[in-house]
mmCIF file of C-alpha atoms in Angstrom:
data_model
loop_
_atom_site.group_PDB
_atom_site.id
_atom_site.type_symbol
_atom_site.label_atom_id
_atom_site.label_comp_id
_atom_site.label_asym_id
_atom_site.label_seq_id
_atom_site.Cartn_x
_atom_site.Cartn_y
_atom_site.Cartn_z
ATOM 1 C CA ASN A 158 16.191 3.963 -12.297
ATOM 2 C CA ALA A 159 12.596 5.090 -12.790
ATOM 3 C CA GLY A 160 10.639 2.301 -11.063
ATOM 4 C CA VAL A 161 6.886 2.995 -11.235
ATOM 5 C CA THR A 162 5.911 6.234 -12.930
ATOM 6 C CA GLN A 163 2.449 7.754 -12.669
ATOM 7 C CA THR A 164 1.055 10.692 -14.577
ATOM 8 C CA PRO A 165 -0.428 13.178 -13.941
ATOM 9 C CA LYS A 166 0.404 14.067 -10.330
ATOM 10 C CA PHE A 167 -2.657 16.265 -9.910
ATOM 11 C CA ARG A 168 -5.901 16.631 -11.832
ATOM 12 C CA ILE A 169 -9.239 18.340 -11.380
ATOM 13 C CA LEU A 170 -12.221 16.943 -13.261
ATOM 14 C CA LYS A 171 -15.774 18.111 -13.648
ATOM 15 C CA ILE A 172 -18.585 15.681 -12.921
ATOM 16 C CA GLY A 173 -19.224 13.499 -15.946
ATOM 17 C CA GLN A 174 -15.809 13.990 -17.532
ATOM 18 C CA SER A 175 -13.519 11.074 -18.342
ATOM 19 C CA MET A 176 -9.786 10.648 -18.015
ATOM 20 C CA THR A 177 -7.010 8.088 -18.013
ATOM 21 C CA LEU A 178 -4.393 7.778 -15.298
ATOM 22 C CA GLN A 179 -1.162 6.484 -16.731
ATOM 23 C CA CYS A 180 1.162 3.985 -15.031
ATOM 24 C CA THR A 181 4.419 2.599 -16.378
ATOM 25 C CA GLN A 182 7.012 0.357 -14.749
ATOM 26 C CA ASP A 183 10.467 -0.515 -16.062
ATOM 27 C CA MET A 184 11.227 -3.490 -13.797
ATOM 28 C CA ASN A 185 9.585 -6.164 -15.975
ATOM 29 C CA HIS A 186 7.127 -6.950 -13.191
ATOM 30 C CA ASN A 187 4.273 -9.322 -13.953
ATOM 31 C CA TYR A 188 1.865 -7.993 -11.338
ATOM 32 C CA MET A 189 0.455 -4.487 -11.412
ATOM 33 C CA TYR A 190 -2.158 -2.871 -9.184
ATOM 34 C CA TRP A 191 -4.298 0.208 -8.864
ATOM 35 C CA TYR A 192 -5.202 1.383 -5.375
ATOM 36 C CA ARG A 193 -7.146 4.388 -4.163
ATOM 37 C CA GLN A 194 -6.533 6.123 -0.855
ATOM 38 C CA ASP A 195 -9.332 8.138 0.704
ATOM 39 C CA PRO A 196 -8.638 10.520 3.620
ATOM 40 C CA GLY A 197 -8.241 8.656 6.902
ATOM 41 C CA MET A 198 -8.497 5.318 5.145
ATOM 42 C CA GLY A 199 -6.067 2.700 3.983
ATOM 43 C CA LEU A 200 -5.459 1.859 0.366
ATOM 44 C CA LYS A 201 -8.188 -0.114 -1.363
ATOM 45 C CA LEU A 202 -7.572 -2.253 -4.438
ATOM 46 C CA ILE A 203 -9.424 -1.166 -7.579
ATOM 47 C CA TYR A 204 -8.031 -3.497 -10.269
ATOM 48 C CA TYR A 205 -5.028 -5.698 -10.729
ATOM 49 C CA SER A 206 -3.214 -7.530 -13.497
ATOM 50 C CA VAL A 207 -1.046 -10.657 -13.337
ATOM 51 C CA GLY A 208 0.398 -10.186 -16.808
ATOM 52 C CA ALA A 209 -0.143 -8.627 -20.210
ATOM 53 C CA GLY A 210 -3.684 -9.260 -21.405
ATOM 54 C CA ILE A 211 -4.958 -10.351 -17.980
ATOM 55 C CA THR A 212 -6.861 -8.054 -15.630
ATOM 56 C CA ASP A 213 -9.313 -8.576 -12.801
ATOM 57 C CA LYS A 214 -11.419 -6.612 -10.363
ATOM 58 C CA GLY A 215 -10.333 -5.736 -6.875
ATOM 59 C CA GLU A 216 -12.370 -4.511 -3.940
ATOM 60 C CA VAL A 217 -13.737 -1.260 -5.410
ATOM 61 C CA PRO A 218 -13.865 -1.537 -9.261
ATOM 62 C CA ASN A 219 -17.116 0.309 -10.001
ATOM 63 C CA GLY A 220 -16.642 3.359 -12.205
ATOM 64 C CA TYR A 221 -13.210 2.279 -13.453
ATOM 65 C CA ASN A 222 -11.716 0.267 -16.279
ATOM 66 C CA VAL A 223 -8.213 -0.983 -16.985
ATOM 67 C CA SER A 224 -6.231 -2.577 -19.770
ATOM 68 C CA ARG A 225 -2.829 -4.282 -19.910
ATOM 69 C CA SER A 226 -1.628 -4.499 -23.501
ATOM 70 C CA THR A 227 2.058 -4.542 -22.512
ATOM 71 C CA THR A 228 4.035 -5.660 -19.470
ATOM 72 C CA GLU A 229 5.105 -2.081 -18.787
ATOM 73 C CA ASP A 230 1.819 -0.155 -18.938
ATOM 74 C CA PHE A 231 -1.351 -0.387 -16.849
ATOM 75 C CA PRO A 232 -3.623 2.616 -17.439
ATOM 76 C CA LEU A 233 -6.709 3.277 -15.304
ATOM 77 C CA ARG A 234 -9.730 4.785 -17.031
ATOM 78 C CA LEU A 235 -12.391 6.807 -15.234
ATOM 79 C CA GLU A 236 -15.638 7.097 -17.143
ATOM 80 C CA LEU A 237 -18.250 9.659 -16.104
ATOM 81 C CA ALA A 238 -16.325 10.989 -13.115
ATOM 82 C CA ALA A 239 -18.253 11.390 -9.851
ATOM 83 C CA PRO A 240 -17.380 13.274 -6.625
ATOM 84 C CA SER A 241 -17.029 9.894 -4.883
ATOM 85 C CA GLN A 242 -13.972 9.262 -7.048
ATOM 86 C CA THR A 243 -12.101 12.147 -5.449
ATOM 87 C CA SER A 244 -9.093 10.368 -3.997
ATOM 88 C CA VAL A 245 -5.375 9.737 -4.308
ATOM 89 C CA TYR A 246 -4.630 6.935 -6.763
ATOM 90 C CA PHE A 247 -1.565 4.721 -6.518
ATOM 91 C CA CYS A 248 -0.179 2.335 -9.056
ATOM 92 C CA ALA A 249 2.068 -0.472 -7.814
ATOM 93 C CA SER A 250 3.941 -3.441 -9.253
ATOM 94 C CA SER A 251 5.763 -6.601 -8.205
ATOM 95 C CA TRP A 252 6.961 -9.935 -9.592
ATOM 96 C CA GLY A 253 4.178 -11.686 -7.681
ATOM 97 C CA GLN A 254 5.995 -13.459 -4.869
ATOM 98 C CA SER A 255 4.064 -13.227 -1.620
ATOM 99 C CA ASN A 256 7.007 -12.159 0.494
ATOM 100 C CA GLU A 257 8.227 -9.385 -1.747
ATOM 101 C CA LYS A 258 7.408 -5.745 -1.403
ATOM 102 C CA LEU A 259 5.268 -3.777 -3.800
ATOM 103 C CA PHE A 260 6.868 -0.901 -5.651
ATOM 104 C CA PHE A 261 4.605 2.146 -5.630
ATOM 105 C CA GLY A 262 4.319 5.176 -7.828
ATOM 106 C CA SER A 263 4.108 8.616 -6.246
ATOM 107 C CA GLY A 264 0.351 8.872 -6.646
ATOM 108 C CA THR A 265 -2.202 11.003 -8.497
ATOM 109 C CA GLN A 266 -4.341 13.452 -6.525
ATOM 110 C CA LEU A 267 -7.713 13.576 -8.318
ATOM 111 C CA SER A 268 -10.532 15.953 -7.437
ATOM 112 C CA VAL A 269 -13.947 15.681 -9.059
ATOM 113 C CA LEU A 270 -16.000 18.850 -8.668
ATOM 114 C CA ALA B 209 -11.644 -11.803 3.590
ATOM 115 C CA GLN B 210 -8.804 -10.496 5.660
ATOM 116 C CA THR B 211 -9.082 -7.250 7.578
ATOM 117 C CA VAL B 212 -6.370 -5.101 9.118
ATOM 118 C CA THR B 213 -7.076 -2.712 11.992
ATOM 119 C CA GLN B 214 -4.928 0.150 13.215
ATOM 120 C CA SER B 215 -6.640 1.598 16.267
ATOM 121 C CA GLN B 216 -4.369 4.636 16.697
ATOM 122 C CA PRO B 217 -5.158 7.295 14.073
ATOM 123 C CA GLU B 218 -2.437 9.564 15.496
ATOM 124 C CA MET B 219 0.628 9.126 17.673
ATOM 125 C CA SER B 220 3.409 11.445 18.746
ATOM 126 C CA VAL B 221 6.878 10.797 20.122
ATOM 127 C CA GLN B 222 9.721 12.924 21.370
ATOM 128 C CA GLU B 223 12.856 12.841 19.264
ATOM 129 C CA ALA B 224 15.241 10.061 20.436
ATOM 130 C CA GLU B 225 12.445 8.286 22.315
ATOM 131 C CA THR B 226 10.734 4.991 21.454
ATOM 132 C CA VAL B 227 7.222 4.595 20.104
ATOM 133 C CA THR B 228 5.081 1.549 19.330
ATOM 134 C CA LEU B 229 2.372 1.503 16.671
ATOM 135 C CA SER B 230 -0.355 -1.125 16.972
ATOM 136 C CA CYS B 231 -1.859 -3.364 14.323
ATOM 137 C CA THR B 232 -4.243 -6.285 14.543
ATOM 138 C CA TYR B 233 -5.573 -8.426 11.733
ATOM 139 C CA ASP B 234 -8.188 -11.041 11.127
ATOM 140 C CA THR B 235 -7.523 -14.111 9.023
ATOM 141 C CA SER B 236 -8.298 -17.802 8.875
ATOM 142 C CA GLU B 237 -5.044 -18.569 7.084
ATOM 143 C CA SER B 238 -2.016 -20.072 8.783
ATOM 144 C CA ASP B 239 0.643 -18.726 6.428
ATOM 145 C CA TYR B 240 0.836 -15.131 5.272
ATOM 146 C CA TYR B 241 3.063 -12.079 5.275
ATOM 147 C CA LEU B 242 2.790 -8.845 7.205
ATOM 148 C CA PHE B 243 4.308 -5.515 6.288
ATOM 149 C CA TRP B 244 4.742 -2.022 7.625
ATOM 150 C CA TYR B 245 4.860 0.748 5.037
ATOM 151 C CA LYS B 246 5.772 4.369 5.641
ATOM 152 C CA GLN B 247 4.174 7.207 3.682
ATOM 153 C CA PRO B 248 5.925 10.564 4.182
ATOM 154 C CA PRO B 249 4.394 13.836 2.941
ATOM 155 C CA SER B 250 5.872 13.088 -0.492
ATOM 156 C CA ARG B 251 3.202 10.309 -0.718
ATOM 157 C CA GLN B 252 5.813 7.748 -1.738
ATOM 158 C CA MET B 253 5.081 4.384 -0.072
ATOM 159 C CA ILE B 254 8.253 2.959 1.462
ATOM 160 C CA LEU B 255 8.603 -0.548 2.886
ATOM 161 C CA VAL B 256 9.802 -0.393 6.489
ATOM 162 C CA ILE B 257 9.795 -4.033 7.556
ATOM 163 C CA ARG B 258 8.217 -7.380 6.727
ATOM 164 C CA GLN B 259 7.423 -10.547 8.707
ATOM 165 C CA GLU B 260 6.705 -14.070 7.539
ATOM 166 C CA ALA B 261 4.004 -15.675 9.671
ATOM 167 C CA TYR B 262 5.814 -19.019 9.831
ATOM 168 C CA LYS B 263 8.831 -17.388 11.462
ATOM 169 C CA GLN B 264 8.647 -17.071 15.232
ATOM 170 C CA GLN B 265 11.548 -14.638 15.379
ATOM 171 C CA ASN B 266 10.517 -11.015 15.213
ATOM 172 C CA ALA B 267 11.886 -9.060 12.249
ATOM 173 C CA THR B 268 14.249 -6.147 12.826
ATOM 174 C CA GLU B 269 15.616 -3.473 10.488
ATOM 175 C CA ASN B 270 18.020 -1.114 12.235
ATOM 176 C CA ARG B 271 15.862 1.084 14.515
ATOM 177 C CA PHE B 272 12.648 -0.654 13.478
ATOM 178 C CA SER B 273 11.421 -3.904 14.980
ATOM 179 C CA VAL B 274 8.142 -5.740 15.251
ATOM 180 C CA ASN B 275 6.355 -7.654 17.970
ATOM 181 C CA PHE B 276 4.553 -10.420 16.130
ATOM 182 C CA GLN B 277 2.029 -12.344 18.203
ATOM 183 C CA LYS B 278 0.491 -14.892 15.839
ATOM 184 C CA ALA B 279 -2.060 -16.334 18.252
ATOM 185 C CA ALA B 280 -3.275 -12.862 19.157
ATOM 186 C CA LYS B 281 -3.104 -11.748 15.493
ATOM 187 C CA SER B 282 -1.116 -8.725 16.513
ATOM 188 C CA PHE B 283 1.743 -7.052 14.636
ATOM 189 C CA SER B 284 3.067 -3.918 16.304
ATOM 190 C CA LEU B 285 5.923 -1.727 15.062
ATOM 191 C CA LYS B 286 8.505 -0.329 17.457
ATOM 192 C CA ILE B 287 10.615 2.635 16.403
ATOM 193 C CA SER B 288 13.637 3.236 18.618
ATOM 194 C CA ASP B 289 15.650 6.442 18.834
ATOM 195 C CA SER B 290 12.974 8.301 16.861
ATOM 196 C CA GLN B 291 14.199 10.836 14.327
ATOM 197 C CA LEU B 292 12.460 13.790 12.701
ATOM 198 C CA GLY B 293 12.570 11.916 9.409
ATOM 199 C CA ASP B 294 10.390 9.180 10.886
ATOM 200 C CA ALA B 295 7.391 11.518 10.842
ATOM 201 C CA ALA B 296 4.936 9.970 8.388
ATOM 202 C CA MET B 297 1.774 7.941 7.998
ATOM 203 C CA TYR B 298 2.435 4.287 8.804
ATOM 204 C CA PHE B 299 0.368 1.514 7.279
ATOM 205 C CA CYS B 300 0.174 -2.077 8.403
ATOM 206 C CA ALA B 301 -0.564 -4.509 5.580
ATOM 207 C CA TYR B 302 -1.404 -8.188 5.136
ATOM 208 C CA ARG B 303 -0.593 -10.393 2.172
ATOM 209 C CA SER B 304 -2.004 -13.847 1.630
ATOM 210 C CA LEU B 305 0.039 -16.650 0.103
ATOM 211 C CA GLY B 306 -2.961 -17.842 -1.838
ATOM 212 C CA GLY B 307 -5.302 -16.156 -4.263
ATOM 213 C CA SER B 308 -4.539 -14.844 -7.705
ATOM 214 C CA ALA B 309 -4.159 -11.191 -6.813
ATOM 215 C CA ARG B 310 -1.397 -11.404 -4.207
ATOM 216 C CA GLN B 311 -2.466 -7.933 -3.230
ATOM 217 C CA LEU B 312 -1.795 -6.118 0.006
ATOM 218 C CA THR B 313 -4.703 -5.438 2.373
ATOM 219 C CA PHE B 314 -4.028 -2.236 4.288
ATOM 220 C CA GLY B 315 -5.058 -0.832 7.631
ATOM 221 C CA SER B 316 -6.296 2.754 7.884
ATOM 222 C CA GLY B 317 -2.930 4.100 8.992
ATOM 223 C CA THR B 318 -1.346 5.846 11.967
ATOM 224 C CA GLN B 319 -0.052 9.389 11.588
ATOM 225 C CA LEU B 320 3.208 9.676 13.533
ATOM 226 C CA THR B 321 4.477 13.071 14.651
ATOM 227 C CA VAL B 322 8.046 13.400 15.951
ATOM 228 C CA LEU B 323 8.523 16.319 18.336
ATOM 229 C CA PRO B 324 11.941 18.021 18.480
#
């Protein structure tokens, strides 16, 4: 069973470039999340979605965009990449119950140089 | 907004010994959930244990147990009989019952080293 799949695993961008981080889940989860993890810091929420067609900002949304056209997919778009966006990005999903765990992807290491 | 604090950036433990990782949180809510996640070098986030705030009994999962002190807003993780495979970054996390996001709020993590 695949769970949450993120691609790519690693990427190097030049300042000003754009890219899309892909996230797919096969568990029919309603809720999906994008987090970023900076060195020595915990994960911070970028965007989330409670279902297809519904997205909202998290704690650190600036410089990012998302879409949720299907239940399975939740891509994260970086426009005009900046060095401050160098981080590890995690996608996660759940059904939305407060006591349940989140299922995480294996992360994308992004460097902006 | 809720905040989660892990005051120990690094900890080490001898194999087969016991170690306790600390976590405190700040909230005005009375009901919520607390979690400990493990992140090994593979980066995969793995749920270790969870605690419902309305339950007074501390959660246990095999060698892992918590000391939940609601009044003190403290949620420490105890690992007994430590194994080399326990070496990882450990994150404490808070989840509110309310709000539309139902997201986890994470602490900054504790890097655990297990010495053979």
